Each structure stands twice: as structure tokens, then as C-alpha cells.
Amino acid sequence: MRTIIYGPPGTGKTHTLLGHIEKFLETTDPDKIGYFTFSKNAAQEGRERAALKFRLSMLDDLPYFQTLHSFCFNQLGLARDQVMKEKHYKELGEKMGLEIEGTQQDEDHDSVFYSKNPYIQLINIARSKEIDPVKYYHLTDNQQVSLNKLKIISEELERYKSEHGLIDFPDMIEKFLASGEPPKLRVMFVDESQDLSLIQWKLVRRIEEAATDSFIAGDDDQGIYKWNGAHVNTFINLEGTRKILEQSHRVPQKPFALANKIINRVRNRVEKKYYPKDTTGSVKRCQSLHEIDFTNGRWLVLATANYMLSDIGEVLDEKGLYWQRRDATPRVKNIYEIIQKWNQLKTGIPMHFNDCKKIFNKMNKNWDKKLFKAMVKDQFYDIDTLKNKYGLQTEADWQEALDELGDEDIRKISKLIKTGEDLSSTPRISISTIHGVKGNERENVVINTELSGAAYDEYQKNPDDTHRLFYVACTRTENNLFIIEPQRKKAYDI
């Protein structure tokens, strides 16, 4: 029997699934339960929770708590050195006399692939839709791609993999569907189902056929990965016993009202009635980021395209704010750690060679390079020893001592220290594309509504995907929502 669980933002969809899993584990062998997710972090959470409560081994007792690609990888008995990597794409490009940047897997979402090369990206999306790349080319308006060049790269990619005994991510599912045998499960769970591609749905159905019961969870209103091959209509049209989670524990009333206004513009969706949490929250409209006081609290600043994030970062720098791009470690944080090490060294605290090397790398004229090479690894050194034997030539403050730093870095870090930001901690402010922030939430959310030219054209032709995108953005907030009014015509009407 199939149960479909619809989980609007903040309603605890994954928590609900894990609760069902715990009930089954009371009477079912753990290797008869499958928990398949779009997110590696979600799969890990499921394993950890089940292992902790029932004293199980995450590796031995829970073999089917994983992403769909990991499932195929393990079922086929593959090794990591059999999978195409960046170096392989580079080598392929060199042989063809072309510059090919390969496919990069998203750090958390196992099914999301990025490639700066439009040909590799088109080939992967076409295969996720089970369409020949050339046929898919004719179905899309892709002005970045030459048909003849696409044919050549597609053919040479397959030849290269065959010659070197390699597979890529789409191959994993294709090979399992062709020859793999699904395990006979008592129950299978699938999370974030709205993000599955057609070929992933085919895999889900193959596993489901061998299972007694299934729980398929997701939210079609949050289906924002169509650009990567996701087929939200399959989830919308899925048949089974439907259950809607009705209480959001995240979204307050005013942002909730705006989000619902947006999502009700979508023509093809599953109607869901759910309720906001019992706080008012706020929605404020601003002309620019300069109007917003970022002094307190945790923040998400969102835009629709990566190139827009650079401008956002510049404004935050002008305001003297400490921020990070998605989950990347800020450059200033790494520098500040070296500053702290230098200050500790100056007070007489011995430093390990590795820390001394980090300090050395930020010095130019203030440390003799030849004498530094005489240092012994795995040893600790105080500042007097470094000056007397190994070429350190200063005890000045960091702004002068770390003379490899540029004036801009010095100015920025000095300003952040003066404003009282804790540069040793994770920044309070994170900037991201809306696609990159799904699953995240903060007390305060800022949304830039401007669209790229291509995104605006798509919005005019097929607005549903853009409605879903801004619905996801609005429902990231736990309290306050800030809408930046567009300065150009090509923007979303929020």
C-alpha cells in the first residue's frame, strides 16, 4: 500500500517520516526497511536516529538508508575509482581540443549536478529525462549549445567511458534499471519526492514493486529543480492514500499570507490547507539592502542567480558585516585565525610547525624563506627561537607583520573587529541563490526579486516554476521577511 505525505514548509515532513520508521523498527528487521532521500544529510540523519534509538550499526544494520544514487552505487558493487571525475572530463577535453569542465556534485543533494560546461549539463539533464541529448536539444531553446559540437561531445564522452571502464552519475541508475535486483523490503520511504527526475521515479517504482508498503513524501509547491531534470508532475499525479501535514512550526503569519498568495498562482498543484505558527512575524519592503539593519540576529540574503550574489556581498562589505556565501568558509575567517595565531605567538605561546607555516604564508619580507625551510615538521616553536634561528624578522602588530595581506583585507578585517563581530564563529549572515538554500531557514530572510534575462523570459512563458521558487524563498523565514524592490523591469512581481 502506498501512502503519500505532503509536507508544506516547516511542517516536519522528515521528522514525520522518521517517526514512521521508528514504529516499523519495533517489529521489522532494519535491513527490510528502505529510506531513500534526495539529500545526503537527510539520509545520514535517518541512519543516526535509527541507530541511536535501537542500538544499531549504521553500516551493517541499515544498508538501505541512503540516497538513490548511493543505493545504485552499492547494489552494483561499484568502486569510487570507477566514477568519472573532473580530471577525466579535463583529459577528454584535451583529447578533443576543447575545454570541458566536468560535472560537480552538490555537497548535500546527491541528485543535483552542476557543470560550467553547457554541453555536459545538457547531456546530464537529457539523460535524467530519458531523452537522447540531440532530441532534447531540439526540444529546448539553448543558444549556448551548437548541435554539431553536442553530437561530438556526447559520442566522445561515451567512447571515453567505455575505453577507460568508467561510469558517470546517470549511468548508475541506468545500469541498475537494466540489470539490478531490488531488495525485498517490508517498507520503503522516499523523501523530497518532488525533486526526482523521470529516471529516478522509474527507479523508485522498481524498488517499490518489491516492497510491501511505501511512504512517498514531498511537497510539489517546493519543486524547484526542474532545470536539473526534476519532474514534479509525477509527484502531483501520484495515486495513493494522501496525508497532509497541517501545522508549520517555522513560518509566521504575515510571511505565510504572502507565501500563500504566491503559491495560489500556480495552475497545476495539489491543494493543501495548513496553518502558520502562532506568531505574527513581519513583511517589509525596501528599496535596497542599505536600508536594512543587520546588526542582530541570523540572516539569509537570497537572489535568483549566482552573479547577483557578488553585488550583495559588496553591499554587506560596505556595511562592515561578516557574511558567508552559502556554506563556504569566509576568506576573512581563515585570515582571522592566522591573526589569532600570530597574536598568541607574540605573547610567548609556542606554535606547531603547521601554524607557523600558515603565518609564514601571510608574510613576504618579514620572514626569510631560506631559513624557514630549515624548520622541522611536528615541532613547536616560540617566537624567540623563530627569530634567532629560522628567519622571522618582526614582532609587529598583525597589520604590519602579515605583509602579504592586501590593504583591502586589512581594512575589512579591522572594520569587522571594531564592530564586535566574532570572526572565529560561523557568520550570522549567509547569502545564497534560492535554489541553493532549500532546506535552510533563518530568523530573518531578505529576497532580491530581480531575474536574469533568461529567467525572466521563462517566467513570462511558464510562470509556475518561478512562483514555486519565490514561495520557497518566502517560507525560509522564522520571523521577518524583507523584500527588495526591483530596480529594473525584469523581476518577479511579488
Coordinates of C-alpha atoms in Angstrom, one line a residue:
M1 CA 0.0 0.0 0.0
R2 CA 1.3 3.5 -0.9
T3 CA 0.9 6.4 1.5
I4 CA 1.7 9.9 0.1
I5 CA 2.7 12.5 2.7
Y6 CA 2.6 16.2 1.7
G7 CA 4.8 18.3 3.9
P8 CA 4.4 22.1 3.4
P9 CA 7.3 24.3 4.7
G10 CA 8.2 23.8 8.3
T11 CA 5.6 21.1 9.0
G12 CA 8.2 18.4 9.9
K13 CA 7.9 16.1 6.9
T14 CA 11.2 14.4 7.5
H15 CA 10.5 14.2 11.3
T16 CA 7.2 12.5 10.5
L17 CA 8.9 10.0 8.2
L18 CA 11.5 9.2 10.8
G19 CA 8.7 8.7 13.3
H20 CA 7.1 6.1 11.0
I21 CA 10.4 4.4 10.6
E22 CA 10.8 4.1 14.3
K23 CA 7.4 2.4 14.6
F24 CA 8.4 -0.1 11.9
L25 CA 11.7 -0.8 13.5
E26 CA 9.9 -2.1 16.6
T27 CA 8.6 -5.1 14.6
T28 CA 10.7 -5.2 11.4
D29 CA 14.3 -6.2 10.8
P30 CA 16.2 -3.0 9.9
D31 CA 17.6 -4.5 6.7
K32 CA 13.9 -4.8 5.5
I33 CA 13.4 -1.0 5.7
G34 CA 14.5 1.4 2.9
Y35 CA 14.8 5.1 3.5
F36 CA 15.8 6.9 0.3
T37 CA 16.4 10.7 0.2
F38 CA 17.4 13.5 -2.2
S39 CA 19.8 14.8 0.5
K40 CA 22.8 13.1 1.9
N41 CA 22.4 15.0 5.2
A42 CA 18.8 13.7 5.5
A43 CA 19.9 10.1 4.8
Q44 CA 22.6 10.5 7.5
E45 CA 20.1 11.9 10.0
G46 CA 17.8 8.9 9.4
R47 CA 20.7 6.4 9.9
E48 CA 21.9 8.2 13.1
R49 CA 18.4 8.5 14.6
A50 CA 17.5 4.8 14.0
A51 CA 21.0 3.6 15.1
L52 CA 20.9 5.6 18.3
K53 CA 17.3 4.6 19.4
F54 CA 17.6 0.9 18.5
R55 CA 21.4 0.4 19.1
L56 CA 22.1 -0.5 15.6
S57 CA 25.2 -0.3 13.4
M58 CA 24.8 2.5 10.8
L59 CA 26.9 0.5 8.3
D60 CA 25.8 -3.1 8.9
D61 CA 22.2 -2.9 10.1
L62 CA 20.9 -0.1 7.9
P63 CA 22.0 -0.9 4.4
Y64 CA 19.1 0.9 2.7
F65 CA 19.2 4.3 4.4
Q66 CA 20.8 6.3 1.6
T67 CA 20.3 8.5 -1.5
L68 CA 19.1 6.8 -4.7
H69 CA 22.5 7.2 -6.4
S70 CA 24.3 5.7 -3.4
F71 CA 21.8 2.8 -3.5
C72 CA 22.6 2.1 -7.1
F73 CA 26.4 2.5 -6.5
N74 CA 26.3 0.0 -3.7
Q75 CA 23.9 -2.5 -5.3
L76 CA 26.1 -2.6 -8.4
G77 CA 29.2 -3.2 -6.3
L78 CA 31.0 -0.2 -7.8
A79 CA 34.2 1.4 -6.6
R80 CA 34.9 5.2 -6.4
D81 CA 37.7 4.9 -8.9
Q82 CA 35.2 3.7 -11.5
V83 CA 33.3 7.0 -11.4
M84 CA 34.1 9.9 -13.8
K85 CA 35.9 12.8 -12.0
E86 CA 36.9 16.3 -13.0
K87 CA 40.3 15.1 -14.2
H88 CA 38.6 12.7 -16.6
Y89 CA 36.5 15.4 -18.2
K90 CA 39.6 17.6 -18.5
E91 CA 41.5 14.8 -20.2
L92 CA 38.6 14.1 -22.5
G93 CA 38.5 17.8 -23.4
E94 CA 42.3 17.9 -24.1
K95 CA 42.0 14.9 -26.5
M96 CA 39.2 16.7 -28.4
G97 CA 40.9 20.1 -28.4
L98 CA 38.1 21.5 -26.3
E99 CA 37.9 23.0 -22.8
I100 CA 35.4 20.8 -20.9
E101 CA 34.7 21.4 -17.3
G102 CA 33.1 18.3 -15.8
T103 CA 30.2 17.6 -13.6
Q104 CA 30.3 18.6 -9.9
Q105 CA 28.0 17.0 -7.4
D106 CA 26.2 19.2 -5.0
E107 CA 27.7 18.8 -1.5
D108 CA 24.4 17.8 0.1
H109 CA 22.0 16.9 -2.7
D110 CA 23.1 13.7 -4.3
S111 CA 21.0 14.2 -7.4
V112 CA 21.9 17.8 -8.2
F113 CA 24.8 18.2 -10.7
Y114 CA 26.5 21.4 -11.7
S115 CA 28.7 22.0 -14.7
K116 CA 30.0 25.2 -16.1
N117 CA 30.1 23.4 -19.5
P118 CA 26.7 23.8 -21.1
Y119 CA 27.2 20.6 -23.1
I120 CA 27.8 18.3 -20.1
Q121 CA 24.9 19.9 -18.3
L122 CA 22.5 19.4 -21.2
I123 CA 23.6 15.8 -21.6
N124 CA 23.0 15.0 -18.0
I125 CA 19.6 16.7 -17.9
A126 CA 18.6 14.9 -21.1
R127 CA 19.5 11.5 -19.6
S128 CA 17.7 12.3 -16.4
K129 CA 14.6 12.7 -18.5
E130 CA 15.4 9.6 -20.5
I131 CA 15.8 11.6 -23.7
D132 CA 18.6 11.4 -26.2
P133 CA 20.7 14.6 -25.9
V134 CA 20.2 15.5 -29.5
K135 CA 16.5 15.1 -29.3
Y136 CA 16.5 17.2 -26.0
Y137 CA 18.5 19.9 -27.8
H138 CA 15.6 20.2 -30.4
L139 CA 13.1 20.5 -27.5
T140 CA 14.9 23.4 -25.8
D141 CA 15.9 26.9 -26.8
N142 CA 19.5 26.6 -25.8
Q143 CA 21.5 29.3 -27.6
Q144 CA 24.8 28.3 -25.7
V145 CA 25.0 25.0 -27.5
S146 CA 26.0 24.1 -31.1
L147 CA 24.2 20.9 -32.3
N148 CA 27.3 19.6 -34.1
K149 CA 29.5 20.1 -31.1
L150 CA 26.9 18.5 -28.9
K151 CA 26.9 15.4 -31.1
I152 CA 30.6 15.1 -31.0
I153 CA 31.0 15.6 -27.2
S154 CA 28.1 13.2 -26.5
E155 CA 29.7 10.5 -28.7
E156 CA 33.2 11.0 -27.4
L157 CA 32.1 11.0 -23.8
E158 CA 30.5 7.6 -24.2
R159 CA 33.6 6.3 -26.0
Y160 CA 35.9 7.7 -23.3
K161 CA 34.0 6.0 -20.6
S162 CA 33.9 2.7 -22.4
E163 CA 37.7 2.8 -23.1
H164 CA 38.6 3.6 -19.5
G165 CA 36.0 1.4 -17.8
L166 CA 34.3 4.5 -16.2
I167 CA 30.7 5.5 -15.4
D168 CA 29.1 8.8 -14.6
F169 CA 26.2 9.6 -12.2
P170 CA 23.4 9.0 -14.7
D171 CA 25.0 5.6 -15.6
M172 CA 24.5 4.3 -12.1
I173 CA 20.7 4.4 -12.3
E174 CA 20.6 3.3 -15.9
K175 CA 22.8 0.2 -15.2
F176 CA 20.7 -0.7 -12.1
L177 CA 17.5 -0.5 -14.0
A178 CA 19.0 -2.7 -16.7
S179 CA 20.4 -5.4 -14.5
G180 CA 19.9 -4.7 -10.8
E181 CA 17.7 -6.7 -8.5
P182 CA 15.8 -4.6 -5.9
P183 CA 15.8 -5.9 -2.3
K184 CA 12.5 -7.3 -0.9
L185 CA 11.6 -4.7 1.6
R186 CA 8.9 -4.7 4.2
V187 CA 8.5 -0.9 3.7
M188 CA 10.3 1.8 1.7
F189 CA 10.3 5.5 2.5
V190 CA 11.2 8.2 -0.1
D191 CA 11.7 11.9 1.0
E192 CA 11.8 15.0 -1.1
S193 CA 10.0 13.2 -3.9
Q194 CA 9.1 16.4 -5.8
D195 CA 12.8 16.7 -6.8
L196 CA 13.0 13.3 -8.5
S197 CA 13.7 13.1 -12.2
L198 CA 11.8 10.7 -14.5
I199 CA 14.6 8.1 -14.4
Q200 CA 14.7 8.4 -10.6
W201 CA 10.9 7.8 -10.5
K202 CA 11.5 4.7 -12.6
L203 CA 14.0 3.5 -10.0
V204 CA 11.6 4.3 -7.1
R205 CA 8.9 2.3 -8.8
R206 CA 11.3 -0.6 -9.3
I207 CA 12.2 -0.7 -5.6
E208 CA 8.5 -0.1 -4.6
E209 CA 7.3 -3.1 -6.6
A210 CA 9.4 -5.4 -4.4
A211 CA 8.2 -3.7 -1.2
T212 CA 5.0 -4.5 0.8
D213 CA 4.3 -0.9 1.7
S214 CA 5.7 2.5 0.8
F215 CA 5.6 6.1 2.1
I216 CA 6.3 8.8 -0.5
A217 CA 6.8 12.2 0.9
G218 CA 7.4 15.6 -0.6
D219 CA 5.8 19.0 -1.5
D220 CA 5.0 19.8 -5.1
D221 CA 4.9 23.5 -4.1
Q222 CA 8.6 23.3 -3.3
G223 CA 9.6 21.6 -6.6
I224 CA 12.2 24.0 -7.8
Y225 CA 14.7 21.7 -9.6
K226 CA 13.0 21.4 -13.0
W227 CA 16.1 23.0 -14.5
N228 CA 18.0 19.9 -13.3
G229 CA 15.5 17.4 -14.7
A230 CA 13.1 17.1 -11.7
H231 CA 9.6 16.1 -12.8
V232 CA 7.2 17.5 -10.2
N233 CA 4.1 16.5 -12.2
T234 CA 4.8 12.8 -11.5
F235 CA 4.5 13.6 -7.8
I236 CA 1.4 15.7 -8.3
N237 CA -0.3 12.8 -10.2
L238 CA 0.8 10.1 -7.9
E239 CA -2.0 7.8 -6.6
G240 CA -2.3 6.5 -3.1
T241 CA -3.6 7.4 0.4
R242 CA -2.9 11.1 0.9
K243 CA -1.9 12.7 4.2
I244 CA -1.3 16.5 4.5
L245 CA 0.8 17.8 7.4
E246 CA -1.2 20.8 8.6
Q247 CA 0.9 22.8 11.1
S248 CA 4.0 24.8 10.2
H249 CA 6.4 25.2 13.1
R250 CA 8.6 27.7 11.1
V251 CA 6.6 30.3 9.1
P252 CA 4.9 33.1 11.0
Q253 CA 1.5 34.6 9.9
K254 CA 2.4 37.6 7.8
P255 CA 5.1 35.8 5.7
F256 CA 2.7 32.9 5.5
A257 CA 0.0 35.0 4.0
L258 CA 2.4 36.4 1.3
A259 CA 3.7 32.9 0.5
N260 CA 0.2 31.5 0.1
K261 CA -0.7 34.4 -2.2
I262 CA 2.3 33.4 -4.4
I263 CA 1.7 29.7 -4.4
N264 CA -2.0 30.0 -5.3
R265 CA -0.9 31.5 -8.6
V266 CA 0.4 28.0 -9.6
R267 CA -2.0 26.4 -12.0
N268 CA -1.1 22.7 -11.5
R269 CA -0.7 21.8 -7.9
V270 CA -2.1 19.7 -5.0
E271 CA -4.3 21.9 -2.9
K272 CA -3.1 21.9 0.8
K273 CA -4.6 23.6 3.8
Y274 CA -2.0 24.2 6.5
Y275 CA -1.5 26.7 9.3
P276 CA 1.3 29.2 10.2
K277 CA 2.9 29.2 13.7
D278 CA 1.3 31.3 16.4
T279 CA 3.5 34.4 15.9
T280 CA 2.8 37.5 13.6
G281 CA 6.2 38.0 12.0
S282 CA 6.7 40.8 9.5
V283 CA 6.9 41.6 5.8
K284 CA 8.8 44.8 4.9
R285 CA 9.6 46.2 1.5
C286 CA 12.8 48.1 1.0
Q287 CA 14.4 50.0 -1.9
S288 CA 17.9 48.5 -1.3
L289 CA 20.0 46.4 1.1
H290 CA 21.3 49.7 2.5
E291 CA 18.0 50.3 4.3
I292 CA 18.2 47.1 6.4
D293 CA 19.7 46.9 9.8
F294 CA 21.7 43.6 10.0
T295 CA 23.1 44.3 13.5
N296 CA 21.4 41.5 15.3
G297 CA 20.1 38.0 14.5
R298 CA 20.8 35.4 11.9
W299 CA 20.1 36.2 8.2
L300 CA 19.6 34.7 4.8
V301 CA 20.0 37.0 1.8
L302 CA 18.6 35.4 -1.3
A303 CA 18.8 36.0 -5.1
T304 CA 17.8 34.1 -8.1
A305 CA 21.3 33.9 -9.8
N306 CA 24.9 33.5 -8.7
Y307 CA 26.1 36.6 -10.4
M308 CA 23.8 38.7 -8.3
L309 CA 25.5 37.5 -5.1
S310 CA 28.7 39.4 -5.8
D311 CA 26.8 42.7 -5.7
I312 CA 25.1 41.6 -2.5
G313 CA 28.5 40.8 -1.0
E314 CA 29.9 44.2 -1.9
V315 CA 27.0 46.0 -0.1
L316 CA 27.5 43.8 3.0
D317 CA 31.2 44.6 3.0
E318 CA 30.4 48.4 2.7
K319 CA 28.2 48.0 5.8
G320 CA 31.1 46.3 7.7
L321 CA 29.3 43.0 8.0
Y322 CA 30.6 39.4 8.5
W323 CA 29.0 37.1 6.0
Q324 CA 29.5 33.8 4.1
R325 CA 28.4 32.5 0.7
R326 CA 26.1 29.6 1.3
D327 CA 28.2 27.1 3.4
A328 CA 31.6 28.3 2.2
T329 CA 34.1 29.4 4.9
P330 CA 34.6 33.1 4.5
R331 CA 38.1 34.2 3.5
V332 CA 38.3 36.7 6.4
K333 CA 37.6 33.9 8.8
N334 CA 40.7 32.0 7.6
I335 CA 42.8 35.1 7.8
Y336 CA 41.5 36.0 11.3
E337 CA 42.5 32.5 12.5
I338 CA 46.1 33.3 11.4
I339 CA 45.9 36.7 13.1
Q340 CA 44.9 35.0 16.3
K341 CA 47.8 32.5 16.0
W342 CA 50.2 35.4 15.4
N343 CA 48.9 37.3 18.5
Q344 CA 49.3 34.1 20.6
L345 CA 52.9 33.6 19.3
K346 CA 53.7 37.2 20.2
T347 CA 52.6 36.5 23.8
G348 CA 55.0 33.6 24.2
I349 CA 52.8 30.7 23.3
P350 CA 54.7 28.1 21.2
M351 CA 53.2 27.2 17.9
H352 CA 53.2 23.9 16.0
F353 CA 55.0 23.9 12.7
N354 CA 51.7 23.8 10.8
D355 CA 50.5 27.0 12.4
C356 CA 53.9 28.6 11.8
K357 CA 53.6 27.7 8.2
K358 CA 50.2 29.4 7.9
I359 CA 51.7 32.6 9.4
F360 CA 54.7 32.3 7.1
N361 CA 52.4 32.1 4.1
K362 CA 51.0 35.5 5.0
M363 CA 54.4 37.1 5.3
N364 CA 56.6 38.4 2.5
K365 CA 59.6 40.5 3.6
N366 CA 59.1 39.7 7.3
W367 CA 60.3 36.1 7.2
D368 CA 63.4 34.7 5.4
K369 CA 62.3 31.9 3.1
K370 CA 65.6 30.0 3.2
L371 CA 65.8 29.9 6.9
F372 CA 62.1 28.9 7.2
K373 CA 62.9 25.7 5.2
A374 CA 65.3 24.6 7.9
M375 CA 62.4 24.2 10.4
V376 CA 61.4 20.6 11.4
K377 CA 57.9 19.4 11.0
D378 CA 55.9 18.2 14.0
Q379 CA 57.9 20.5 16.3
F380 CA 56.7 23.5 18.4
Y381 CA 58.4 26.9 18.2
D382 CA 58.3 30.0 20.3
I383 CA 58.8 33.5 18.8
D384 CA 62.4 33.9 20.1
T385 CA 63.5 30.6 18.5
L386 CA 61.9 31.6 15.2
K387 CA 63.7 35.0 15.3
N388 CA 67.1 33.6 16.4
K389 CA 67.2 30.5 14.1
Y390 CA 64.6 30.4 11.4
G391 CA 64.4 33.9 9.9
L392 CA 61.4 35.6 11.5
Q393 CA 62.2 39.3 11.4
T394 CA 59.3 41.1 13.2
E395 CA 57.1 41.2 16.3
A396 CA 54.9 44.0 14.9
D397 CA 51.1 44.1 15.1
W398 CA 49.4 41.9 12.5
Q399 CA 48.6 44.7 10.1
E400 CA 52.3 45.3 9.6
A401 CA 53.7 41.8 10.2
L402 CA 51.4 39.9 7.8
D403 CA 52.7 42.0 4.9
E404 CA 51.3 39.5 2.3
L405 CA 47.8 40.8 3.1
G406 CA 46.4 43.4 0.8
D407 CA 45.1 46.8 2.0
E408 CA 41.5 45.7 1.3
D409 CA 41.8 42.6 3.6
I410 CA 43.4 44.7 6.4
R411 CA 40.7 47.4 6.1
K412 CA 37.8 44.8 6.0
I413 CA 39.1 42.8 9.0
S414 CA 39.9 45.8 11.1
K415 CA 36.4 47.2 10.5
L416 CA 34.8 43.8 11.4
I417 CA 36.8 43.6 14.6
K418 CA 35.9 47.1 15.5
T419 CA 32.2 46.4 15.1
G420 CA 32.4 43.5 17.5
E421 CA 31.8 40.6 15.1
D422 CA 33.1 37.3 16.3
L423 CA 35.2 36.3 13.3
S424 CA 36.1 32.9 14.9
S425 CA 32.5 31.8 14.6
T426 CA 30.2 31.0 11.7
P427 CA 28.8 34.2 10.2
R428 CA 25.3 35.3 11.2
I429 CA 24.7 36.3 7.6
S430 CA 24.6 33.9 4.7
I431 CA 24.0 34.7 1.1
S432 CA 22.8 32.2 -1.5
T433 CA 20.7 31.6 -4.6
I434 CA 17.2 30.4 -3.7
H435 CA 17.9 27.1 -5.3
G436 CA 20.9 26.6 -3.1
V437 CA 19.1 27.4 0.2
K438 CA 16.3 24.8 0.1
G439 CA 16.1 23.1 3.5
N440 CA 17.6 26.1 5.3
E441 CA 15.9 28.7 7.5
R442 CA 16.8 31.8 9.4
E443 CA 15.2 34.3 11.7
N444 CA 15.5 37.0 9.0
V445 CA 15.2 36.5 5.3
V446 CA 15.9 39.1 2.5
I447 CA 14.8 38.4 -1.0
N448 CA 16.1 40.1 -4.2
T449 CA 13.3 39.8 -6.7
E450 CA 15.3 40.6 -9.9
L451 CA 15.6 37.9 -12.6
S452 CA 18.2 37.2 -15.2
G453 CA 17.2 37.8 -18.8
A454 CA 16.7 34.0 -19.5
A455 CA 14.9 33.5 -16.2
Y456 CA 12.6 36.5 -17.0
D457 CA 11.8 35.1 -20.4
E458 CA 10.9 31.7 -18.9
Y459 CA 8.8 33.4 -16.2
Q460 CA 6.8 35.1 -19.0
K461 CA 6.2 31.8 -20.8
N462 CA 5.8 29.4 -17.8
P463 CA 5.3 31.3 -14.6
D464 CA 4.6 28.3 -12.3
D465 CA 8.3 27.4 -11.8
T466 CA 9.1 31.0 -10.8
H467 CA 6.1 31.1 -8.4
R468 CA 7.4 28.0 -6.7
L469 CA 10.8 29.5 -6.4
F470 CA 9.7 32.6 -4.6
Y471 CA 7.3 30.6 -2.4
V472 CA 10.3 28.6 -1.3
A473 CA 12.2 31.8 -0.6
C474 CA 9.4 33.4 1.4
T475 CA 9.0 30.3 3.6
R476 CA 12.6 30.2 4.7
T477 CA 11.9 32.8 7.4
E478 CA 11.2 32.2 11.0
N479 CA 10.2 35.8 11.8
N480 CA 11.0 38.7 9.5
L481 CA 10.8 38.9 5.7
F482 CA 12.4 41.7 3.7
I483 CA 11.5 42.2 0.0
I484 CA 14.0 44.3 -2.0
E485 CA 12.0 46.3 -4.6
P486 CA 13.5 45.7 -8.1
Q487 CA 15.5 48.4 -9.8
R488 CA 14.8 47.0 -13.3
K489 CA 11.8 45.7 -15.2
K490 CA 13.0 42.1 -15.3
A491 CA 11.9 41.0 -11.9
Y492 CA 9.3 38.8 -10.2
D493 CA 6.1 40.5 -9.2
I494 CA 5.8 39.7 -5.5

